[in-house]
Amino acid sequence: MLIRLLRKYLAPYKRWITIIVALQFVATVASLLLPSLNADIIDKGVVTGDTDYIVRIGSIMLAVSAFQVVASISAVYFGAKTAMAFGRDLRSSIFRKVASFSAREMSYFGAPSLITRNTNDVQQVQMLAMMTFTLMVMAPIMMVGGIVMALREDVGLSWLVAVAVPLLAGSLALVISRMIPAYRLMQIRIDTINRVLREQLAGIRVLRAFVREPYETKRFERANQELTDVSLTVGRWMAAMFPIVMLILNLASVAVLWFGGHRIDTGSMEIGALTAYLTYLVQILMSIMMATFTLVMVPRAAVSADRIGEILHTDSSVVPPETGITDVNRHGEVRFVDVEFTYPGASDPVLRDINLTARAGQTTAIIGSTGAGKTTLVSLIPRLFDATSGTVLVNGVNVRELDPDFLWSRIGLVPQNPYLFTGTVASNLRYGKPDATEAEMWRALEIAQARDFVEEMPEGLDAPIAQGGTNVSGGQRQRLSIARALIRSPEIYLFDDSFSALDLGTDARLRSALAAVTTESTVIIVAQRISTIKNADQIVVLDDGAVVGIGTHSELLESCQTYVEIVESQQMAEVPG
Ligand code: DCP
Ligand code: MG
């Protein structure tokens, strides 16, 4: 997955990558040339006292270093740019994919995990790309180049390279094999801490109300401690790595000096060559270290890439049609034919044999006890879910064949738990209709019985709304979201229990104002209170996922036992005794 991801998302930057490799090549070759030039200065300049030679080669060395500095700075610059661009593209792909998800995929991944995957996991992969461009590209060139140059200086000492390289590689492999499982564990524990924290923040009021803070504090502490432990393990190995590397490096240097010194004694090696050899050995060993540093990141990035791939390869269960129908001439009639719906993972359907028609210009009410499936039924119309069998038709066309944007533009949905976005009253209303004028907004607010409280706020339409609409009351939130649906004057209104937080008087006023503007629309109202729906043209009684009665109030009183029970229970509540 990691390789596929890198291949796919780095493809547009092939040119940049070529530039990076070329620059790294130049920089590495330059840094390989320097020790050999230095050796020349010592052997041919210093030893013989030839100042001209020293100056000449010295200036060449200066030029080469300047070259190297420029090349490696540019390489890092382009490397960082490419890696960041890669991250940006990946994040935007994930975002687009997630935006296409239906409620089913959303609940499968869960919001916290989707967020971590689009931030932390992308960052891991991006970091690997960055390390690869800056270190990994350089390592093999330096390694091979270093060996070649070292051999050029002196063949007699090559057995030292043959010993030092496997020794370093072996000990690094040992340390890293201990670190990789710890890294894996770390990723899982970061997830855990995210989950615990998110849950606690989301439920903070409940926690306070039920005095669960001490328990939750312990839960967080445990997760925190676990992450600390594994991080410490990683840290200890990391700390051990440097002394080990330095030890091997210094041992190798001592060995070079020792054996090289003997060779100089016997006249088979020059002093300059020895210093150059020393530097090359260090360069070779450094290249191994750079390679391992990058390789350490691979397992962690691989885990992240898998998590990202999971999102990218999940297709929304609500598939938009290839060429959606965007033109239907009738007015918003909604029909359910033999509809059945089962939630993913559930064994029994929550809706069975649903057959009903909601006609334009009429109000269809849906009533039933909690958990009867009312919200589920309503969410099948805008395709928040697709029916598991049977068909939902709008204007006689299967919703699966309609263009999604067209379908949604026809529907004004007021969800059971309305959500308002950070911004102002006006900006929230504009979610319903982007080009709404102030007059239109006030009219929608008036119908929704929200005019009074918006007018009372000092900023009026520009009154600030907090994230989720938490700075207005539940009933105010409901009315604002009704206004948001009204302002687009859709053909189909879906009110999911939208009047429950209103007192009886406001409820009645809202409905009569609504009746005046929805004469041509299809109105579907989910409600608990009989008084809210008594005058509906058609009442659908839902019980445990099945329709047990359809008719007007008076018809149902005659024919439907469940309806009679609901009516009686509410009358008893109103007239106690
Ligand atoms: N259900 C589920 N998974 C979900 C949502 C609901 O398994 N993501 C189940 C729980 C209920 C059934 O589906 O038993 C019907 O849920 P609804 O939300 O459709 O029920 P209502 O809207 O009728 O209930 P309420 O009046 O409480 O809003
Ligand atoms: Mg509901």
Coordinates of N, CA and C in Angstrom, one line a residue, residues 127-273:
M127 N 6.5 12.4 5.9 CA 7.8 12.5 6.6 C 8.7 11.5 5.9
L128 N 8.2 10.3 5.6 CA 9.1 9.3 5.0 C 9.5 9.8 3.6
A129 N 8.6 10.4 2.9 CA 8.9 10.9 1.5 C 10.0 12.0 1.7
M130 N 9.9 12.8 2.7 CA 10.8 13.9 2.9 C 12.2 13.3 3.2
M131 N 12.3 12.3 4.2 CA 13.5 11.7 4.5 C 14.2 11.0 3.3
T132 N 13.3 10.4 2.5 CA 13.8 9.7 1.4 C 14.5 10.7 0.4
F133 N 13.9 11.9 0.2 CA 14.5 12.8 -0.7 C 15.8 13.4 -0.2
T134 N 15.8 13.6 1.2 CA 17.0 14.3 1.7 C 18.1 13.4 2.1
L135 N 17.8 12.2 2.6 CA 18.8 11.3 3.1 C 19.0 10.0 2.2
M136 N 17.9 9.4 1.9 CA 17.9 8.1 1.3 C 18.5 8.1 -0.1
V137 N 18.2 9.2 -0.8 CA 18.8 9.3 -2.2 C 20.3 9.3 -2.1
M138 N 20.8 10.0 -1.1 CA 22.2 10.3 -1.0 C 23.0 9.0 -0.6
A139 N 22.3 8.2 0.3 CA 23.0 7.1 0.9 C 23.7 6.1 0.0
P140 N 23.0 5.6 -1.0 CA 23.7 4.6 -1.9 C 24.8 5.2 -2.7
I141 N 24.6 6.5 -3.2 CA 25.7 7.1 -3.9 C 26.9 7.3 -3.1
M142 N 26.7 7.7 -1.8 CA 27.8 8.0 -1.0 C 28.5 6.7 -0.6
M143 N 27.7 5.6 -0.4 CA 28.3 4.3 0.0 C 29.1 3.8 -1.1
V144 N 28.6 3.7 -2.3 CA 29.4 3.2 -3.5 C 30.5 4.1 -3.8
G145 N 30.2 5.4 -3.9 CA 31.3 6.3 -4.2 C 32.4 6.3 -3.1
G146 N 32.0 6.2 -1.9 CA 33.0 6.2 -0.8 C 33.9 4.9 -0.9
I147 N 33.3 3.8 -1.2 CA 34.1 2.6 -1.3 C 35.1 2.7 -2.5
V148 N 34.6 3.2 -3.6 CA 35.4 3.3 -4.8 C 36.6 4.2 -4.5
M149 N 36.3 5.4 -3.8 CA 37.3 6.4 -3.6 C 38.3 5.8 -2.5
A150 N 37.8 5.1 -1.5 CA 38.7 4.5 -0.5 C 39.7 3.5 -1.2
L151 N 39.1 2.7 -2.0 CA 40.0 1.7 -2.7 C 41.0 2.4 -3.6
R152 N 40.6 3.6 -4.2 CA 41.6 4.3 -5.0 C 42.8 4.8 -4.2
E153 N 42.4 5.2 -2.9 CA 43.5 5.7 -2.0 C 44.4 4.6 -1.6
D154 N 43.8 3.5 -1.2 CA 44.6 2.4 -0.7 C 43.9 1.1 -0.7
V155 N 44.4 0.1 -1.4 CA 43.7 -1.2 -1.5 C 44.0 -2.0 -0.2
G156 N 45.2 -1.8 0.3 CA 45.7 -2.7 1.4 C 44.8 -2.6 2.6
L157 N 44.1 -1.5 2.8 CA 43.3 -1.4 4.1 C 41.8 -1.8 3.8
S158 N 41.5 -2.3 2.6 CA 40.1 -2.5 2.3 C 39.4 -3.5 3.2
W159 N 40.2 -4.4 3.8 CA 39.6 -5.4 4.8 C 38.9 -4.6 6.0
L160 N 39.4 -3.4 6.3 CA 38.8 -2.7 7.4 C 37.4 -2.3 7.0
V161 N 37.2 -1.9 5.8 CA 35.8 -1.5 5.3 C 35.0 -2.8 5.4
A162 N 35.5 -3.9 5.0 CA 34.8 -5.2 5.0 C 34.4 -5.6 6.4
V163 N 35.1 -5.2 7.4 CA 34.7 -5.5 8.8 C 33.8 -4.5 9.3
A164 N 34.1 -3.2 9.2 CA 33.3 -2.1 9.8 C 31.9 -2.1 9.3
V165 N 31.7 -2.2 8.0 CA 30.4 -2.0 7.4 C 29.4 -3.1 7.9
P166 N 29.7 -4.4 7.9 CA 28.8 -5.4 8.4 C 28.6 -5.2 9.9
L167 N 29.6 -4.8 10.6 CA 29.5 -4.6 12.1 C 28.5 -3.5 12.4
L168 N 28.6 -2.4 11.7 CA 27.7 -1.3 11.9 C 26.3 -1.7 11.5
A169 N 26.2 -2.2 10.3 CA 24.9 -2.6 9.7 C 24.2 -3.6 10.7
G170 N 25.0 -4.6 11.2 CA 24.4 -5.6 12.1 C 23.9 -5.0 13.4
S171 N 24.7 -4.1 14.0 CA 24.2 -3.6 15.3 C 23.1 -2.6 15.1
L172 N 23.1 -1.9 14.0 CA 21.9 -1.0 13.7 C 20.6 -1.9 13.5
A173 N 20.8 -3.0 12.7 CA 19.7 -3.9 12.5 C 19.1 -4.4 13.8
L174 N 20.0 -4.7 14.7 CA 19.6 -5.2 16.0 C 18.7 -4.2 16.8
V175 N 19.3 -3.0 16.8 CA 18.5 -1.9 17.5 C 17.2 -1.6 16.9
I176 N 17.2 -1.6 15.5 CA 16.0 -1.2 14.9 C 14.9 -2.3 14.9
S177 N 15.4 -3.6 14.9 CA 14.4 -4.7 15.1 C 13.7 -4.6 16.4
R178 N 14.3 -3.9 17.4 CA 13.7 -3.7 18.7 C 12.7 -2.6 18.6
M179 N 13.1 -1.6 17.8 CA 12.3 -0.3 17.7 C 11.0 -0.5 16.9
I180 N 11.0 -1.3 15.9 CA 9.9 -1.4 15.0 C 8.6 -1.8 15.7
P181 N 8.6 -2.9 16.5 CA 7.4 -3.3 17.2 C 6.9 -2.2 18.1
A182 N 7.9 -1.5 18.7 CA 7.5 -0.4 19.6 C 6.8 0.7 18.9
Y183 N 7.3 1.0 17.7 CA 6.7 2.1 16.9 C 5.3 1.7 16.5
R184 N 5.1 0.4 16.2 CA 3.7 -0.1 15.8 C 2.8 0.2 17.0
L185 N 3.2 -0.2 18.2 CA 2.5 -0.1 19.4 C 2.1 1.4 19.6
M186 N 3.1 2.2 19.3 CA 3.0 3.6 19.6 C 1.8 4.2 18.8
Q187 N 1.8 3.8 17.5 CA 0.7 4.3 16.6 C -0.7 3.9 17.2
I188 N -0.8 2.7 17.6 CA -2.1 2.2 18.2 C -2.4 3.0 19.4
R189 N -1.4 3.3 20.3 CA -1.7 4.0 21.5 C -2.0 5.4 21.3
I190 N -1.4 6.0 20.3 CA -1.8 7.4 19.9 C -3.3 7.4 19.6
D191 N -3.7 6.4 18.8 CA -5.1 6.3 18.4 C -6.0 6.2 19.7
T192 N -5.5 5.4 20.6 CA -6.3 5.2 21.8 C -6.5 6.5 22.6
I193 N -5.4 7.2 22.7 CA -5.4 8.5 23.5 C -6.3 9.5 22.8
N194 N -6.3 9.5 21.5 CA -7.2 10.4 20.7 C -8.6 10.0 21.0
R195 N -8.9 8.7 21.0 CA -10.3 8.3 21.2 C -10.8 8.6 22.5
V196 N -10.0 8.3 23.5 CA -10.4 8.6 24.9 C -10.7 10.1 25.1
L197 N -9.8 10.9 24.6 CA -9.9 12.3 24.8 C -11.1 12.9 24.1
R198 N -11.3 12.4 22.8 CA -12.4 12.9 22.1 C -13.7 12.6 22.7
E199 N -13.8 11.3 23.2 CA -15.1 10.9 23.8 C -15.3 11.8 25.1
Q200 N -14.3 12.0 25.8 CA -14.5 12.8 27.0 C -14.8 14.2 26.8
L201 N -14.2 14.8 25.8 CA -14.5 16.2 25.5 C -16.0 16.3 25.0
A202 N -16.4 15.3 24.1 CA -17.7 15.4 23.6 C -18.8 15.2 24.7
G203 N -18.4 14.4 25.7 CA -19.4 14.1 26.7 C -19.1 14.8 28.0
I204 N -18.4 15.9 28.0 CA -17.9 16.5 29.2 C -19.1 16.9 30.2
R205 N -20.2 17.3 29.6 CA -21.3 17.7 30.4 C -21.9 16.5 31.2
V206 N -22.0 15.5 30.4 CA -22.6 14.3 31.0 C -21.7 13.8 32.1
L207 N -20.4 13.8 31.8 CA -19.4 13.4 32.8 C -19.5 14.2 34.1
R208 N -19.7 15.5 34.0 CA -19.8 16.3 35.2 C -21.1 16.0 35.9
A209 N -22.2 15.9 35.1 CA -23.5 15.6 35.7 C -23.5 14.3 36.5
F210 N -22.8 13.3 36.0 CA -22.8 12.0 36.7 C -21.6 11.8 37.5
V211 N -20.9 12.8 37.8 CA -19.7 12.7 38.6 C -18.8 11.6 38.2
R212 N -18.5 11.5 36.9 CA -17.7 10.4 36.4 C -16.3 10.9 36.1
E213 N -16.0 12.2 36.5 CA -14.7 12.7 36.2 C -13.5 11.9 36.8
P214 N -13.6 11.5 38.0 CA -12.4 10.7 38.6 C -12.2 9.5 37.8
Y215 N -13.3 8.8 37.4 CA -13.1 7.5 36.6 C -12.5 7.8 35.3
E216 N -13.0 8.9 34.6 CA -12.5 9.2 33.3 C -11.1 9.7 33.4
T217 N -10.8 10.4 34.5 CA -9.4 10.9 34.6 C -8.4 9.7 34.7
K218 N -8.9 8.7 35.4 CA -8.0 7.5 35.5 C -7.9 6.8 34.2
R219 N -9.0 6.8 33.4 CA -9.0 6.2 32.1 C -8.0 6.9 31.2
F220 N -8.0 8.2 31.3 CA -7.0 9.0 30.5 C -5.6 8.7 30.9
E221 N -5.4 8.7 32.3 CA -4.1 8.5 32.8 C -3.5 7.2 32.4
R222 N -4.4 6.2 32.3 CA -3.9 4.9 31.9 C -3.4 4.9 30.5
A223 N -4.3 5.5 29.6 CA -3.9 5.6 28.2 C -2.6 6.4 28.0
N224 N -2.5 7.5 28.8 CA -1.4 8.3 28.7 C -0.1 7.6 29.2
Q225 N -0.2 6.9 30.3 CA 0.9 6.1 30.8 C 1.4 5.1 29.8
E226 N 0.4 4.4 29.2 CA 0.8 3.4 28.2 C 1.6 4.0 27.0
L227 N 1.1 5.2 26.6 CA 1.8 5.8 25.5 C 3.2 6.2 26.0
T228 N 3.3 6.7 27.2 CA 4.6 7.2 27.7 C 5.6 6.0 27.8
D229 N 5.1 4.8 28.3 CA 5.9 3.6 28.4 C 6.5 3.3 27.0
V230 N 5.7 3.2 26.1 CA 6.2 2.7 24.8 C 7.1 3.8 24.1
S231 N 6.8 5.1 24.4 CA 7.7 6.1 23.9 C 9.0 6.0 24.5
L232 N 9.0 5.7 25.8 CA 10.3 5.6 26.5 C 11.1 4.4 26.0
T233 N 10.5 3.3 25.7 CA 11.2 2.2 25.1 C 11.8 2.6 23.8
V234 N 11.1 3.3 23.0 CA 11.6 3.8 21.7 C 12.8 4.7 22.0
G235 N 12.6 5.6 23.0 CA 13.6 6.6 23.3 C 14.9 6.0 23.8
R236 N 14.7 4.9 24.6 CA 15.9 4.2 25.1 C 16.8 3.6 24.0
W237 N 16.1 3.0 23.1 CA 16.8 2.4 22.0 C 17.5 3.4 21.1
M238 N 16.7 4.5 20.9 CA 17.2 5.6 20.1 C 18.5 6.2 20.8
A239 N 18.4 6.3 22.1 CA 19.6 6.8 22.9 C 20.8 5.9 22.8
A240 N 20.5 4.6 22.8 CA 21.5 3.6 22.7 C 22.2 3.6 21.3
M241 N 21.4 4.0 20.3 CA 21.9 3.9 18.9 C 23.1 4.8 18.7
F242 N 23.1 6.0 19.2 CA 24.2 6.9 18.9 C 25.5 6.5 19.5
P243 N 25.5 6.1 20.8 CA 26.8 5.6 21.4 C 27.3 4.4 20.6
I244 N 26.4 3.5 20.2 CA 26.9 2.3 19.5 C 27.6 2.7 18.2
V245 N 26.9 3.6 17.5 CA 27.4 4.1 16.2 C 28.8 4.8 16.4
M246 N 28.8 5.7 17.4 CA 30.1 6.4 17.6 C 31.2 5.5 18.0
L247 N 30.8 4.4 18.8 CA 31.8 3.5 19.2 C 32.4 2.8 18.0
I248 N 31.6 2.3 17.1 CA 32.1 1.6 16.0 C 32.9 2.5 15.1
L249 N 32.4 3.7 14.9 CA 33.0 4.7 14.1 C 34.4 5.0 14.6
N250 N 34.5 5.2 15.9 CA 35.8 5.5 16.5 C 36.8 4.4 16.5
L251 N 36.2 3.2 16.8 CA 37.1 2.0 16.7 C 37.7 1.8 15.3
A252 N 36.8 2.1 14.3 CA 37.2 1.9 12.9 C 38.3 3.0 12.6
S253 N 38.1 4.2 13.2 CA 39.2 5.2 12.9 C 40.5 4.8 13.6
V254 N 40.4 4.4 14.8 CA 41.7 3.9 15.5 C 42.3 2.8 14.7
A255 N 41.5 1.9 14.2 CA 42.1 0.8 13.4 C 42.8 1.3 12.1
V256 N 42.1 2.3 11.5 CA 42.7 2.8 10.2 C 44.0 3.5 10.6
L257 N 44.1 4.3 11.7 CA 45.3 5.0 12.0 C 46.4 4.0 12.4
W258 N 46.0 2.9 13.1 CA 47.0 1.9 13.6 C 47.6 1.2 12.4
F259 N 46.7 0.6 11.6 CA 47.2 -0.2 10.5 C 47.8 0.7 9.4
G260 N 47.1 1.8 9.2 CA 47.6 2.8 8.2 C 49.0 3.3 8.6
G261 N 49.2 3.5 9.9 CA 50.5 4.0 10.4 C 51.6 3.0 10.0
H262 N 51.3 1.7 10.3 CA 52.3 0.7 9.9 C 52.6 0.7 8.4
R263 N 51.6 0.9 7.6 CA 51.8 0.9 6.2 C 52.6 2.1 5.7
I264 N 52.4 3.2 6.5 CA 53.2 4.4 6.1 C 54.7 4.2 6.5
D265 N 54.9 3.5 7.7 CA 56.2 3.1 8.1 C 57.0 2.3 7.1
T266 N 56.2 1.3 6.5 CA 56.9 0.5 5.5 C 56.9 1.2 4.1
G267 N 56.3 2.4 4.0 CA 56.4 3.2 2.8 C 55.4 2.8 1.7
S268 N 54.4 1.9 2.1 CA 53.4 1.6 1.1 C 52.2 2.5 1.1
M269 N 52.2 3.5 1.9 CA 51.1 4.4 1.9 C 51.6 5.8 2.3
E270 N 50.9 6.9 1.8 CA 51.3 8.2 2.1 C 50.4 8.8 3.2
I271 N 50.8 9.9 3.9 CA 50.0 10.4 5.0 C 48.7 11.0 4.5
G272 N 48.7 11.7 3.4 CA 47.5 12.3 2.8 C 46.5 11.2 2.5
A273 N 46.9 10.1 1.9 CA 46.0 9.0 1.6 C 45.4 8.5 2.8

